[in-house]
Each structure stands twice: as C-alpha cells, then as structure tokens.
Short mmCIF file of C-alpha atoms and ligand atoms in Angstrom, two decimals:
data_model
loop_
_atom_site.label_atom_id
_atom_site.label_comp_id
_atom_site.label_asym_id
_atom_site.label_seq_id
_atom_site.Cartn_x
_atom_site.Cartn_y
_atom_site.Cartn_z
CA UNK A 1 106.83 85.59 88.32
CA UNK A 2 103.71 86.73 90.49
CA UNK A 3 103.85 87.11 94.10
CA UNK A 4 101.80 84.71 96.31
CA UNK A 5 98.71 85.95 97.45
CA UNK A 6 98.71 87.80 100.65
CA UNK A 7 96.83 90.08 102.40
CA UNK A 8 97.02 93.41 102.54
CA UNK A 9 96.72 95.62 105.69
CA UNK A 10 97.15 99.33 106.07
CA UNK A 11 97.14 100.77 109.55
CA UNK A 12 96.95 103.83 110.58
CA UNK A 13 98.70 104.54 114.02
CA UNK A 14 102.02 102.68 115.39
CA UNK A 15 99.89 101.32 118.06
CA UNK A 16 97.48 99.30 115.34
CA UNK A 17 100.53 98.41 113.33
CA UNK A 18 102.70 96.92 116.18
CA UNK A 19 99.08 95.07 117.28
CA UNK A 20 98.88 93.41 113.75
CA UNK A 21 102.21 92.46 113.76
CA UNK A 22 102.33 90.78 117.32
CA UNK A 23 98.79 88.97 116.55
CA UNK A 24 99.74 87.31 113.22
CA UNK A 25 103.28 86.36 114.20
CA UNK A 26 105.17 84.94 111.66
CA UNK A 27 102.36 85.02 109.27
CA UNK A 28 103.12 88.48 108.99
CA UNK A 29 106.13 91.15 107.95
CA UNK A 30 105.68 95.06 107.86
CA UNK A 31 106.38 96.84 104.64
CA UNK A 32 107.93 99.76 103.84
CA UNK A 33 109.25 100.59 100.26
CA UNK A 34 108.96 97.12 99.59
CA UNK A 35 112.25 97.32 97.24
CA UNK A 36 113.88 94.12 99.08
CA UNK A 37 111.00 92.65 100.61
CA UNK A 38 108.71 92.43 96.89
CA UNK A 39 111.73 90.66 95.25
CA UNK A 40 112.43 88.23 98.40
CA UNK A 41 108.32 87.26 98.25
CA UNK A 42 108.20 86.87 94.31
CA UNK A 43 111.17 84.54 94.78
CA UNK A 44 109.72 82.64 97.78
CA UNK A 45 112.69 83.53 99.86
CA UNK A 46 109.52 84.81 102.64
CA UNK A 47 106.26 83.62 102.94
CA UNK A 48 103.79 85.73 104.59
CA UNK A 49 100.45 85.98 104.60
CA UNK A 50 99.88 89.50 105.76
CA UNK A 51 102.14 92.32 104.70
CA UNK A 52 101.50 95.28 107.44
CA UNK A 53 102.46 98.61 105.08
CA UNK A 54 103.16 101.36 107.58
CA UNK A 55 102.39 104.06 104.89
CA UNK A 56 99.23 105.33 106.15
CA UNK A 57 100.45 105.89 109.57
CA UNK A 58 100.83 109.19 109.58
CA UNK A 59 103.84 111.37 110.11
CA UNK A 60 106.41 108.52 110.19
CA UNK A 61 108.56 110.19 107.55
CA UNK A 62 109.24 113.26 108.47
CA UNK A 63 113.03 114.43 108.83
CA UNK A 64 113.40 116.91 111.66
CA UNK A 65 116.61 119.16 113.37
CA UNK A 66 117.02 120.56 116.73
CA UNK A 67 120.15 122.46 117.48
CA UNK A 68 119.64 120.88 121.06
CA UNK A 69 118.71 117.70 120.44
CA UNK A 70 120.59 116.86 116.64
CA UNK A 71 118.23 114.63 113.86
CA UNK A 72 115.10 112.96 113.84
CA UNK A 73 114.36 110.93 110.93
CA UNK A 74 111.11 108.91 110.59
CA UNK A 75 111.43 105.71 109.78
CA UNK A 76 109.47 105.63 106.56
CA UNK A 77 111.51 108.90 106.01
CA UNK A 78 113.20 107.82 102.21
CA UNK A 79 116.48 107.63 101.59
CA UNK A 80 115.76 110.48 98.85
CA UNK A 81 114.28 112.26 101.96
CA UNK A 82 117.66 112.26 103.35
CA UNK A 83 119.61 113.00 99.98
CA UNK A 84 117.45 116.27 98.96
CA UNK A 85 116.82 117.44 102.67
CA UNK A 86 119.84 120.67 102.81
CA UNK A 87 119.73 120.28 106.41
CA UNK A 88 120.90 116.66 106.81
CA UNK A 89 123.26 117.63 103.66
CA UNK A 90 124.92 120.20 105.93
CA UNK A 91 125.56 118.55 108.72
CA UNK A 92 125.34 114.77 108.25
CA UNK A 93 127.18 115.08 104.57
CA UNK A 94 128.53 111.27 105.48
CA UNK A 95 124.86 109.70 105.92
CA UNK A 96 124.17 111.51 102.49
CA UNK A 97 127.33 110.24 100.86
CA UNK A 98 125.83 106.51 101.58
CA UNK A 99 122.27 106.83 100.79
CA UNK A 100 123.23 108.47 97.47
CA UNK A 101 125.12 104.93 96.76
CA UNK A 102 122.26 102.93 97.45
CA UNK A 103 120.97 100.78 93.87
CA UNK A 104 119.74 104.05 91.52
CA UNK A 105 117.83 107.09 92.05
CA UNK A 106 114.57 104.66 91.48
CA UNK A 107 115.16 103.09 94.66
CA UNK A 108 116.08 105.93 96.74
CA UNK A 109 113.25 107.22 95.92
CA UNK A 110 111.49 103.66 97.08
CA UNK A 111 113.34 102.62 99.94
CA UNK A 112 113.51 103.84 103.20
CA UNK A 113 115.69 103.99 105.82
CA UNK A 114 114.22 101.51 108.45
CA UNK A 115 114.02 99.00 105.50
CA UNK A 116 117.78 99.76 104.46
CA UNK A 117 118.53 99.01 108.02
CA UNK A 118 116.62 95.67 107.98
CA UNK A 119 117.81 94.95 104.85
CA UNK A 120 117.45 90.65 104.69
CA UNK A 121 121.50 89.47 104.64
CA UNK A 122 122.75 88.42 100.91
CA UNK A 123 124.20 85.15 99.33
CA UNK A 124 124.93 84.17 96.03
CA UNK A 125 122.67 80.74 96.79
CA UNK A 126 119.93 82.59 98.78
CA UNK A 127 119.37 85.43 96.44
CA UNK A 128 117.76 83.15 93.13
CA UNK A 129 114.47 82.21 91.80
CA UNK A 130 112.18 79.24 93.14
CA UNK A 131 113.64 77.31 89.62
CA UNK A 132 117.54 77.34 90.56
CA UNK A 133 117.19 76.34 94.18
CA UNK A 134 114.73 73.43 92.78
CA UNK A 135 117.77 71.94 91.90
CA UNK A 136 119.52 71.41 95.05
CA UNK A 137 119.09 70.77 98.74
CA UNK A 138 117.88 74.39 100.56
CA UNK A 139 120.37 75.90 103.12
CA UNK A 140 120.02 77.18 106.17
CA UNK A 141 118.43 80.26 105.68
CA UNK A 142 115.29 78.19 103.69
CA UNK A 143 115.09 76.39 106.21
CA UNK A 144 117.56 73.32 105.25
CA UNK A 145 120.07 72.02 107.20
CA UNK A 146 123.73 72.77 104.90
CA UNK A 147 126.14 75.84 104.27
CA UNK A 148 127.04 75.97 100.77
CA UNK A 149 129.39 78.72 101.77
CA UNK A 150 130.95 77.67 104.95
CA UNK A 151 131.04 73.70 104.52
CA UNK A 152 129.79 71.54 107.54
CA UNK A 153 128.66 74.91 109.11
CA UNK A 154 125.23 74.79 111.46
CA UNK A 155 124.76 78.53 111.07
CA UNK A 156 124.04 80.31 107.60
CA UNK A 157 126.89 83.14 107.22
CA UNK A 158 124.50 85.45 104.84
CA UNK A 159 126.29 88.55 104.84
CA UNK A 160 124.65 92.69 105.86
CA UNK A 161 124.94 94.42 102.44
CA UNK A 162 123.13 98.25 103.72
CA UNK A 163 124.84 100.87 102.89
CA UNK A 164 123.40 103.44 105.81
CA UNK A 165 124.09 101.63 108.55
CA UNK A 166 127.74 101.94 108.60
CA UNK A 167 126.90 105.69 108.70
CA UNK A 168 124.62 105.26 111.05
CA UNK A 169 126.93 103.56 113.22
CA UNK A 170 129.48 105.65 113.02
CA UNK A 171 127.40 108.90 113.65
CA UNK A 172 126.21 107.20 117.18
CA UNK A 173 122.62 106.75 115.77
CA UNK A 174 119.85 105.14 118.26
CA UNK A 175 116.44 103.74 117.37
CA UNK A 176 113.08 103.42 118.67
CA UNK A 177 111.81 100.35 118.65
CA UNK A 178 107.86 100.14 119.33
CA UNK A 179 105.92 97.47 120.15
CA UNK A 180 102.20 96.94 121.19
CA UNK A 181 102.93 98.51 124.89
CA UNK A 182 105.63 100.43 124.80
CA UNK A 183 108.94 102.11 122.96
CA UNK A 184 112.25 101.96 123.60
CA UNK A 185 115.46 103.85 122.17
CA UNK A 186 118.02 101.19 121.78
CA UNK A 187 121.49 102.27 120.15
CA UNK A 188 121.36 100.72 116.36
CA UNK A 189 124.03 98.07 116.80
CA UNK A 190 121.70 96.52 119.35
CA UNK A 191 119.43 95.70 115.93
CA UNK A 192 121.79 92.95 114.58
CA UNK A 193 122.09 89.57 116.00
CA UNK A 194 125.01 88.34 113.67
CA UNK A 195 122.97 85.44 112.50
CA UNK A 196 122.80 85.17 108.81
CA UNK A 197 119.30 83.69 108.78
CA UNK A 198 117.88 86.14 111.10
CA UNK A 199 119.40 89.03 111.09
CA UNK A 200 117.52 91.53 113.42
CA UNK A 201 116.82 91.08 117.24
CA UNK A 202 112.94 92.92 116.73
CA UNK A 203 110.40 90.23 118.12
CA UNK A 204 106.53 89.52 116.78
CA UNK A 205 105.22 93.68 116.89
CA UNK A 206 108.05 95.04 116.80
CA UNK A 207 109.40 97.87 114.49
CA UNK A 208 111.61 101.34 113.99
CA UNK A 209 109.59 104.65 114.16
CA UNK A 210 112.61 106.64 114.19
CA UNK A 211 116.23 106.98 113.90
CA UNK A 212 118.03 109.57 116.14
CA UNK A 213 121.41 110.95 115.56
CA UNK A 214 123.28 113.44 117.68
CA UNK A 215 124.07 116.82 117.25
CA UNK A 216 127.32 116.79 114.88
CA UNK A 217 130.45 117.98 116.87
CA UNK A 218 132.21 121.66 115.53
CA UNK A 219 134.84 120.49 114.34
CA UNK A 220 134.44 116.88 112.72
CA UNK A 221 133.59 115.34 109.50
CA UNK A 222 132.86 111.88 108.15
CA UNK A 223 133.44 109.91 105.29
CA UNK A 224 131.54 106.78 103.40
CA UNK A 225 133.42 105.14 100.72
CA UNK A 226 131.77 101.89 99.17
CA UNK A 227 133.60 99.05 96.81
CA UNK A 228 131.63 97.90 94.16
CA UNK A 229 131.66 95.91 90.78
CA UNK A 230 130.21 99.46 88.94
CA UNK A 231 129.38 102.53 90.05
CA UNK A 232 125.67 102.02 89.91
CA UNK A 233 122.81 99.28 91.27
CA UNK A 234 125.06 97.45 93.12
CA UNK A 235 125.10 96.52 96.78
CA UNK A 236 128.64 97.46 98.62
CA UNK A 237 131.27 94.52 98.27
CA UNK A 238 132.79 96.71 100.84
CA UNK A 239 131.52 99.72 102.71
CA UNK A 240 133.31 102.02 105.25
CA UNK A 241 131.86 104.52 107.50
CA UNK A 242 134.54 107.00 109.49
CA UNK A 243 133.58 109.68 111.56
CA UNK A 244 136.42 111.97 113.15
CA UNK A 245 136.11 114.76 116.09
CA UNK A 246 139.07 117.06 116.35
CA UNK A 247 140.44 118.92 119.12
CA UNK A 248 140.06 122.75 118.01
CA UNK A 249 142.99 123.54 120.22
CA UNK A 250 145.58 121.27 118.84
CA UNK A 251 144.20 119.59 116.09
CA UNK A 252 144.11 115.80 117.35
CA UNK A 253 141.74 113.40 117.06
CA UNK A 254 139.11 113.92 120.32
CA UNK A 255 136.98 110.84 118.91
CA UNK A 256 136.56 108.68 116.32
CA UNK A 257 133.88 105.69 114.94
CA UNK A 258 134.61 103.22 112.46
CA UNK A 259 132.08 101.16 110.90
CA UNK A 260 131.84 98.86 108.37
CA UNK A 261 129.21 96.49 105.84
CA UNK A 262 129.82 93.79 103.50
CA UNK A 263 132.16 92.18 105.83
CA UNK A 264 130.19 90.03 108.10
CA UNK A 265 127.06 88.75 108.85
CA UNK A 266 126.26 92.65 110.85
CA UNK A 267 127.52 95.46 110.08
CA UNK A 268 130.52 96.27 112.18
CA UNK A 269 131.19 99.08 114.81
CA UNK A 270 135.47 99.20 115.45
CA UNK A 271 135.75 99.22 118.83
CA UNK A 272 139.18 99.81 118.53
CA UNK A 273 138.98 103.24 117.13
CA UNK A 274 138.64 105.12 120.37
CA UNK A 275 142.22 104.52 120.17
CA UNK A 276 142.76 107.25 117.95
CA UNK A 277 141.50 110.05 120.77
CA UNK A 278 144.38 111.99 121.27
CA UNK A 279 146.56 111.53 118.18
CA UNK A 280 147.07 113.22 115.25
CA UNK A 281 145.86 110.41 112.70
CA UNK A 282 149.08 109.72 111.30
CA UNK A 283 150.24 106.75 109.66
CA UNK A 284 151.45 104.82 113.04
CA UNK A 285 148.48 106.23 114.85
CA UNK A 286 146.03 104.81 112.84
CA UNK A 287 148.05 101.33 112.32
CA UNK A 288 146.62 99.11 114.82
CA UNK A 289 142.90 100.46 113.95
CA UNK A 290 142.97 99.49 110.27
CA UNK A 291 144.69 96.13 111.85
CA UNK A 292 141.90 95.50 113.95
CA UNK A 293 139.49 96.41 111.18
CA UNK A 294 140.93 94.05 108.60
CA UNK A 295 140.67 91.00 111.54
CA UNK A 296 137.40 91.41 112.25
CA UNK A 297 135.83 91.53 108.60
CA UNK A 298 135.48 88.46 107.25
CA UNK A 299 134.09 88.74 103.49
CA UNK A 300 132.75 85.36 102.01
CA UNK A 301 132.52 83.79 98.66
CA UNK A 302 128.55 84.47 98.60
CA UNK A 303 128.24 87.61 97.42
CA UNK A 304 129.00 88.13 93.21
CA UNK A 305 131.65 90.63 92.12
CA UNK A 306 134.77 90.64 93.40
CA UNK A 307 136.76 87.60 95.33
CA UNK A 308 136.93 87.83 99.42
CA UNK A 309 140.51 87.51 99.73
CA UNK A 310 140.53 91.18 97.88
CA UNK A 311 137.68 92.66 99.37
CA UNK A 312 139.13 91.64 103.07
CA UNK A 313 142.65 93.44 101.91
CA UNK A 314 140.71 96.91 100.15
CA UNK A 315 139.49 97.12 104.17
CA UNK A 316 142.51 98.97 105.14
CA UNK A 317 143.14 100.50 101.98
CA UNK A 318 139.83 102.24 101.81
CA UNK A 319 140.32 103.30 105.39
CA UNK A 320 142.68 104.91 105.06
CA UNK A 321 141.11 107.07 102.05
CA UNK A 322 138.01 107.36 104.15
CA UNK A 323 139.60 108.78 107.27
CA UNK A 324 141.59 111.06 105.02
CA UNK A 325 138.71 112.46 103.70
CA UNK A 326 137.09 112.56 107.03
CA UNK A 327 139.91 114.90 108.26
CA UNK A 328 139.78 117.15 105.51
CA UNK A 329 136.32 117.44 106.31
CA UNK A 330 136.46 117.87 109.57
CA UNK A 331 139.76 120.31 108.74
CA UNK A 332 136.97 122.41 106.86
CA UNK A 333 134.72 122.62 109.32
CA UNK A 334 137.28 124.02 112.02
CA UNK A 335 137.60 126.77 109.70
C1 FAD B 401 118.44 96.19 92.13
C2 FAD B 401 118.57 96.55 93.57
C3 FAD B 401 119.72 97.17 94.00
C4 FAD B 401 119.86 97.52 95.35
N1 FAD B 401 121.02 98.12 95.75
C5 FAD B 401 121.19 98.43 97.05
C6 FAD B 401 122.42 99.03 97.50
O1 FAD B 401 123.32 99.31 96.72
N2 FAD B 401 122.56 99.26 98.82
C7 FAD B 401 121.57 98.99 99.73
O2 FAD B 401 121.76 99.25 100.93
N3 FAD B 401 120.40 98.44 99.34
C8 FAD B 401 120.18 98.17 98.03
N4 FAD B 401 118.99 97.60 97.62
C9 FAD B 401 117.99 97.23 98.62
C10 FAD B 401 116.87 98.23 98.93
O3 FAD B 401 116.41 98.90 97.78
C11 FAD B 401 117.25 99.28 99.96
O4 FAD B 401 118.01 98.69 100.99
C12 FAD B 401 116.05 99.99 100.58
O5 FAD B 401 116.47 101.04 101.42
C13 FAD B 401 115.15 99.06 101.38
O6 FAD B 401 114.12 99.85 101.95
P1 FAD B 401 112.57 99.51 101.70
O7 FAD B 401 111.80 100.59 102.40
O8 FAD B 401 112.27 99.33 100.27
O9 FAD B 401 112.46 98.15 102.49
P2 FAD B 401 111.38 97.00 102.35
O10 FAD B 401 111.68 96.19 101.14
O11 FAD B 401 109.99 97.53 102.49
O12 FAD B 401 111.73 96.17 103.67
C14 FAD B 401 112.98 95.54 103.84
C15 FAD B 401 112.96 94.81 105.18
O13 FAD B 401 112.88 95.76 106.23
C16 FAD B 401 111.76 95.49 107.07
N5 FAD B 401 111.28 96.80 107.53
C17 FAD B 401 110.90 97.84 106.76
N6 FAD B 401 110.59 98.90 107.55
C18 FAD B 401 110.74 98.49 108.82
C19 FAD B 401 110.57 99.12 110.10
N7 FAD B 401 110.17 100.38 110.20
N8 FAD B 401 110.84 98.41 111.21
C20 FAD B 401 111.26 97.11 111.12
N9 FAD B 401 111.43 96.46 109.96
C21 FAD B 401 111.18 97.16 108.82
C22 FAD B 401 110.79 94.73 106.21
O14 FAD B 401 109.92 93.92 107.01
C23 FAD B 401 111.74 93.90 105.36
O15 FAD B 401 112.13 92.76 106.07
C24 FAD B 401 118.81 97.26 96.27
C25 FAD B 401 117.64 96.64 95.82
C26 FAD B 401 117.51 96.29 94.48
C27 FAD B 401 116.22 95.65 94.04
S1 SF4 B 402 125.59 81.47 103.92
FE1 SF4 B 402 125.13 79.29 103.70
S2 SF4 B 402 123.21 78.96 104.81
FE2 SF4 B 402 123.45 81.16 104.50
S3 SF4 B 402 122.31 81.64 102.66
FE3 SF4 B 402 124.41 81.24 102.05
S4 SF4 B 402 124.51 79.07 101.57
FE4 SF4 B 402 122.64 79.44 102.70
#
C-alpha cells in the first residue's frame, strides 16, 4: 500500500523547523526515523500533508558526557547511538538495556530517541489497514465517536508502548522542547497528557532537541526488564524501569524511581517509591511500592499477546526481579 502524497521538507536549523511546523499546523508532523510514523501514514492512521524531516539540521544527534553536568543526547541521536556509544554503556547500562529491546537491530538503527518517546499510543483496532477498519464504525482516535475497548467510554484508552521512556523516567531525564521563539527544559513526564488519542502535550512548532539525564550517583544501578510475546520485534506488554541509589555508609536505599510502559495510556513514574529512601529493600520494604505499582497500571484488552488480567499481575512480579537486579548493580558499583 503506497503512502499518500505529501510534501517533503528538509530544514536545516531548529529555528526553520519549529517555523514550518507552527505555520502548517496540523497539516504537518516532523519526522525522524520515520519507523512508526511511515507505517501510521501508509495505513491512514495520520494524514499530513507536509512531513518536516529534522535530518539535515545539523548536530541534533550527537551523544555527549560531562562529568559535571551528566548526558546529552540529541534528539535525532538513534537508539543504536545509545546502544554502541561505551560511555552511555558505562554509566546509563539501564537506558541501554531498553533501547537494545526495542523491535530488531533494523530499527534501532532507524529510530530515534525523540520518536521512541513520541511513539503514537497502540490498540489492537487502531493499529490495521484502511480495509479492516472499512468495516466498522472508526473510534475515537480516527476521529469517531465509540471505544471498542472501554464500552460507552468518551475518551480513547490507546495505550504508551516505548520502551525508553520508562528508563528515561526513572533516570530523572528532562527535555528541551523548542519552538519558533524560544526553548524550554521541561522534565519528560511533563510530555504525556494521558489521552489515548493525543498523547503528547507539544503544540503546532513544537519539538525535542535534546534529552538530558543527570550525572549517575556512585553507588546505584538500574534495571529494565520488558514482557513480551517473543524475545524479538515486539513492543513491551509490560515494561519496568527501576533505578536504586544506595547509601555507601550503610547500604540502604538513599533513592529510588520506578517507572513503568504498557500499562496505561502514559508511561508511569511511581510516586510512591521515594518510600524506599532509607530501607534496605527487603521484602516488607518494598511491599507497599509494588502495591501501589500494580493499582495504578491498568493494562487493556487492545494490545495482542498476552491477556490484561496477567500482564497487570507480572507488574509486581517483574519488580521485584528488576529492583533485584538494580541492587546488584548498584552493589557492584559500591565496590
Ligand atoms: C515492527 C516494529 C516493531 C517495533 N517495536 C518496538 C518496540 O519493541 N519498542 C518500541 O519502543 N518501539 C517499537 N517500534 C516503534 C519504533 O520503531 C521506535 O519506537 C522508534 O524509536 C521510533 O523512532 P523514529 O525516529 O523512527 O520515529 P518516527 O517514526 O520518525 O516518529 C514517531 C513519532 O514521533 C514524532 N517525533 C519524532 N521526532 C520528534 C521530535 N524530535 N520531537 C517531537 N516529536 C517527534 C513524530 O512526529 C511521530 O509522531 C516498532 C516499530 C515497528 C515497525
Ligand atoms: S482505545 Fe478505544 S478509542 Fe482508543 S484506539 Fe482503541 S478502540 Fe479506539
């Protein structure tokens, strides 16, 4: 199936880019990869007539460490930027843990992060050709006015399937947002609106240039653990993202994030895991977290695999593997 005819505009600073995008409005989408965004045009899930392809502006991928000031990463930095650069590998092993699980090595190499981050959300009767929703009445998220997942619903529950931005969450990343007059650093969970049809908060001219993430603390380590139907080209049923600091003096927890995807319509920061700070992670410690955890995701029957009633109880399960292996790590670290 071809694509529908657009047209094709390469800019070549942030300035022109954010310009075109806040002149042509909805017409218009940026580009980056273009691994979700081809797929969603063949299939008429968009409809733009302009695709803005931030390629040419130059330097927007580069990938760069302070020891001050902790990681840079361009936006149309590649997730295979990320997975081959040795130092994100050594000290943000959890972000490379996730973008390694993203589809195959074809679209690592494709995607980037920005575009993983504003991955569109994912359900069974959104994601099909033009010929199977011919044959019924479109949703919400076309532009209809039913929920084929939540019956009599007046919002479309499409769920957040990246894999990165649990990591990103949980390592306390911010990103600049540019428009045509200025930029802005904005912590990432301020990017999701928790609206299935429209995921992100950016407005016409808006986009990422870069993703920031602190500098990683002595002594902690993360883990990103991901449930899936097989072990390759498939988006997370369920992904978690733990990150743990420990107290070099005796050995308890001095912070901890908790993120999670595939649960909910954004991905999800745990609030609740700042009540780890002081404890030593054991199984009563951590109790109430993975409680909290499992209440607030809320998996769907729209997305293929596995049913929601086992993907909501593998929550706790796999958090408890993931913070595991975020101690060791961290354990490691210390030494
Ligand atoms: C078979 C298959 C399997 C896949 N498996 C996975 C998986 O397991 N996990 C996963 O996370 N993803 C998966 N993907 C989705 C996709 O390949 C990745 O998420 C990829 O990182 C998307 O990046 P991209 O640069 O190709 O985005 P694009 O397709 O170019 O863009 C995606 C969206 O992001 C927006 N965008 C891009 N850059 C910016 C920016 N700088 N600022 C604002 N908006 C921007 C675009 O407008 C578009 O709406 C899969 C895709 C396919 C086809
Ligand atoms: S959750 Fe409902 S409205 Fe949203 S895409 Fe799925 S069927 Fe459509």
């Amino acid at each position: 199936m071809k694509i529908p005819k657009f047209q094709y505009i390469a800019p070549k600073s942030i300035k022109e880019a954010s310009s075109l995008l806040k002149e042509h409005g909805e017409k218009a989408i940026a580009i980056a990869g273009g691994s979700d965004l081809l797929l969603n045009l063949k299939n008429r899930l968009k409809n733009r007539e302009f695709l803005i392809d931030l390629k040419a502006i130059p330097k927007m991928d580069q990938v760069t460490f302070s020891k001050t000031e902790g990681l840079t990463i361009g936006a149309m930095a590649t997730l295979r930027d990320l997975i081959e650069n040795p130092v994100v590998r050594e000290n943000y092993p959890m972000l490379v843990q996730a973008a390694e699980s993203v589809g195959a090595p074809q679209l690592q190499y494709m995607g980037t992060v920005a575009g993983n981050l504003c991955l569109d959300n994912r359900c069974y009767y959104y994601n099909q050709s033009p010929w199977w929703h011919a044959g019924r009445e479109a949703c919400w998220k076309l532009g209809g006015k039913t929920c084929y997942v939540v019956r009599g619903s007046k919002t479309c529950w499409a769920t957040y399937c990246g894999d990165t931005a649990p990591a990103l969450l949980a390592l306390g990343a911010q990103i600049k947002v540019t428009d045509p007059v200025r930029a802005k650093m904005m912590p990432l969970q301020e990017l999701y609106s928790g609206d299935g049809k429209e995921p992100n908060t950016l407005k016409a001219g808006q986009f990422i240039t870069e993703i920031a993430l602190p500098l990683p603390a002595a002594q902690s380590g993360g883990a990103y653990m991901k449930l899936r139907r097989r072990q390759a080209i498939n988006f997370p049923l369920l992904g978690v993202a733990v990150n743990i600091k420990l107290n070099g003096k005796n050995n308890t927890c001095e912070d901890a994030k908790i993120a999670l995807t595939a649960a909910e319509r954004q991905p999800i920061l745990i609030e609740e895991a700042s009540k780890l700070k002081g404890t030593k992670l054991s199984d009563g410690a951590i109790a109430e977290v993975l409680e909290a955890a499992h209440n607030k995701a809320h998996p769907l029957d729209n997305l293929s695999g596995l049913p929601p009633s086992y993907r909501k109880q593998m929550v706790k399960i796999y958090l408890v593997r993931a913070i595991k292996q975020a101690l060791q790590a961290a354990q490691q670290k210390g030494r």
